[in-house]
Coordinates of N, CA and C in Angstrom, one line a residue:
M1 N 4.1 3.0 5.4 CA 4.5 1.7 4.9 C 3.2 1.1 4.3
E2 N 3.4 0.5 3.2 CA 2.3 -0.3 2.6 C 2.8 -1.7 2.2
T3 N 2.1 -2.7 2.6 CA 2.5 -4.1 2.3 C 1.4 -4.7 1.5
S4 N 1.9 -5.8 0.8 CA 0.9 -6.6 0.0 C 1.1 -8.0 0.6
S5 N -0.1 -8.7 0.7 CA -0.1 -10.1 1.2 C 0.5 -10.2 2.6
P6 N -0.1 -9.5 3.6 CA -1.4 -8.9 3.7 C -1.3 -7.5 3.2
N7 N -2.5 -7.0 2.6 CA -2.6 -5.7 2.2 C -2.9 -4.8 3.3
T8 N -1.9 -4.0 3.8 CA -2.0 -3.2 5.0 C -1.3 -1.9 4.8
I9 N -1.8 -0.9 5.4 CA -1.1 0.4 5.4 C -0.7 0.7 6.9
Y10 N 0.5 1.0 7.2 CA 1.0 1.4 8.5 C 1.4 2.8 8.5
W11 N 1.0 3.5 9.5 CA 1.5 4.9 9.8 C 2.4 4.8 10.9
Y12 N 3.6 5.3 10.8 CA 4.7 5.2 11.8 C 5.2 6.6 12.1
G13 N 5.1 7.0 13.3 CA 5.5 8.3 13.7 C 4.5 9.0 14.7
P14 N 4.5 10.2 14.9 CA 5.4 11.2 14.3 C 6.7 11.3 14.9
F15 N 7.7 11.9 14.2 CA 9.0 12.1 14.7 C 9.3 13.6 14.5
L16 N 9.9 14.2 15.6 CA 10.2 15.6 15.5 C 11.4 15.9 14.6
R17 N 12.3 14.9 14.5 CA 13.5 15.1 13.7 C 13.7 13.8 12.9
Y18 N 14.4 14.0 11.7 CA 14.6 12.9 10.8 C 15.5 11.8 11.5
H19 N 16.4 12.3 12.4 CA 17.3 11.4 13.1 C 16.5 10.4 13.9
G20 N 15.5 10.8 14.5 CA 14.6 9.9 15.3 C 14.0 8.8 14.4
L21 N 13.6 9.2 13.3 CA 13.1 8.2 12.3 C 14.2 7.2 11.9
E22 N 15.3 7.7 11.6 CA 16.4 6.8 11.1 C 16.8 5.8 12.2
R23 N 16.7 6.2 13.5 CA 17.1 5.3 14.6 C 16.0 4.2 14.8
S24 N 14.7 4.6 14.6 CA 13.6 3.6 14.9 C 13.2 2.8 13.7
L25 N 13.5 3.3 12.5 CA 13.0 2.6 11.3 C 13.4 1.1 11.2
P26 N 14.7 0.8 11.4 CA 15.1 -0.6 11.3 C 14.3 -1.6 12.2
I27 N 14.0 -1.1 13.4 CA 13.2 -2.0 14.3 C 11.8 -2.2 13.8
F28 N 11.2 -1.1 13.3 CA 9.8 -1.2 12.7 C 9.8 -2.0 11.5
L29 N 10.8 -1.9 10.6 CA 10.9 -2.7 9.4 C 11.1 -4.2 9.8
A30 N 11.9 -4.5 10.8 CA 12.1 -5.9 11.2 C 10.7 -6.5 11.7
D31 N 9.9 -5.7 12.4 CA 8.7 -6.2 12.9 C 7.7 -6.5 11.7
I32 N 7.7 -5.6 10.7 CA 6.8 -5.8 9.6 C 7.3 -7.0 8.8
T33 N 8.6 -7.1 8.6 CA 9.1 -8.2 7.8 C 8.8 -9.6 8.5
S34 N 8.8 -9.6 9.8 CA 8.5 -10.8 10.5 C 7.0 -11.3 10.2
E35 N 6.2 -10.5 9.7 CA 4.8 -10.9 9.3 C 4.8 -11.5 8.0
G36 N 5.9 -11.5 7.2 CA 6.0 -12.2 5.9 C 5.2 -11.5 4.8
P37 N 5.2 -10.2 4.6 CA 4.5 -9.6 3.5 C 5.3 -9.9 2.2
K38 N 4.5 -9.9 1.1 CA 5.1 -10.1 -0.2 C 6.0 -8.9 -0.6
T39 N 5.5 -7.7 -0.4 CA 6.2 -6.5 -0.7 C 6.0 -5.5 0.4
I40 N 7.0 -4.6 0.5 CA 6.9 -3.5 1.5 C 7.3 -2.2 0.7
K41 N 6.4 -1.2 0.7 CA 6.7 0.1 0.1 C 6.7 1.1 1.1
Q42 N 7.7 2.0 1.2 CA 7.7 3.0 2.2 C 7.7 4.4 1.5
I43 N 7.0 5.3 2.1 CA 6.9 6.7 1.7 C 7.1 7.6 2.9
I44 N 8.0 8.5 2.9 CA 8.2 9.4 4.0 C 7.4 10.7 3.7
L45 N 6.5 11.0 4.6 CA 5.6 12.1 4.4 C 5.9 13.1 5.5
R46 N 6.2 14.3 5.1 CA 6.5 15.3 6.1 C 5.3 16.2 6.2
T47 N 4.8 16.4 7.4 CA 3.6 17.2 7.7 C 4.0 18.3 8.7
H48 N 3.1 19.3 8.8 CA 3.3 20.3 9.8 C 2.4 20.1 11.0
R49 N 2.8 20.7 12.1 CA 2.0 20.5 13.3 C 0.5 20.7 13.2
H50 N 0.1 21.7 12.4 CA -1.3 22.0 12.4 C -2.1 21.1 11.4
E51 N -1.4 20.2 10.7 CA -2.1 19.3 9.8 C -2.6 18.1 10.5
P52 N -3.8 17.6 10.2 CA -4.4 16.5 10.9 C -3.7 15.2 10.4
F53 N -3.7 14.1 11.2 CA -3.1 12.8 10.8 C -4.2 12.0 10.1
T54 N -5.5 12.3 10.4 CA -6.6 11.6 9.8 C -7.5 12.5 9.1
I55 N -8.3 12.0 8.2 CA -9.3 12.8 7.5 C -10.6 12.1 7.6
D56 N -11.6 12.8 8.1 CA -13.0 12.2 8.2 C -13.6 12.3 6.8
V57 N -14.2 11.1 6.4 CA -14.9 11.1 5.1 C -16.4 11.0 5.5
V58 N -17.2 12.0 5.1 CA -18.6 12.0 5.4 C -19.4 11.6 4.2
P59 N -20.2 10.5 4.2 CA -20.9 10.1 3.0 C -21.9 11.2 2.6
S60 N -22.1 11.4 1.4 CA -23.0 12.5 0.9 C -24.4 11.9 0.7

């Protein structure tokens, strides 16, 4: 989820099944909406177990 005003990126999950996401998403959206963002954009990203959730950026 990405919001503007405040400019924030939220990572929500992981979920083993899409059904778990569908059940929990309305609660999460209500919480974000209560913060009063100007816009909310959501992207569903499916990853595999071996993929990392974060990437370290090392300055060169």
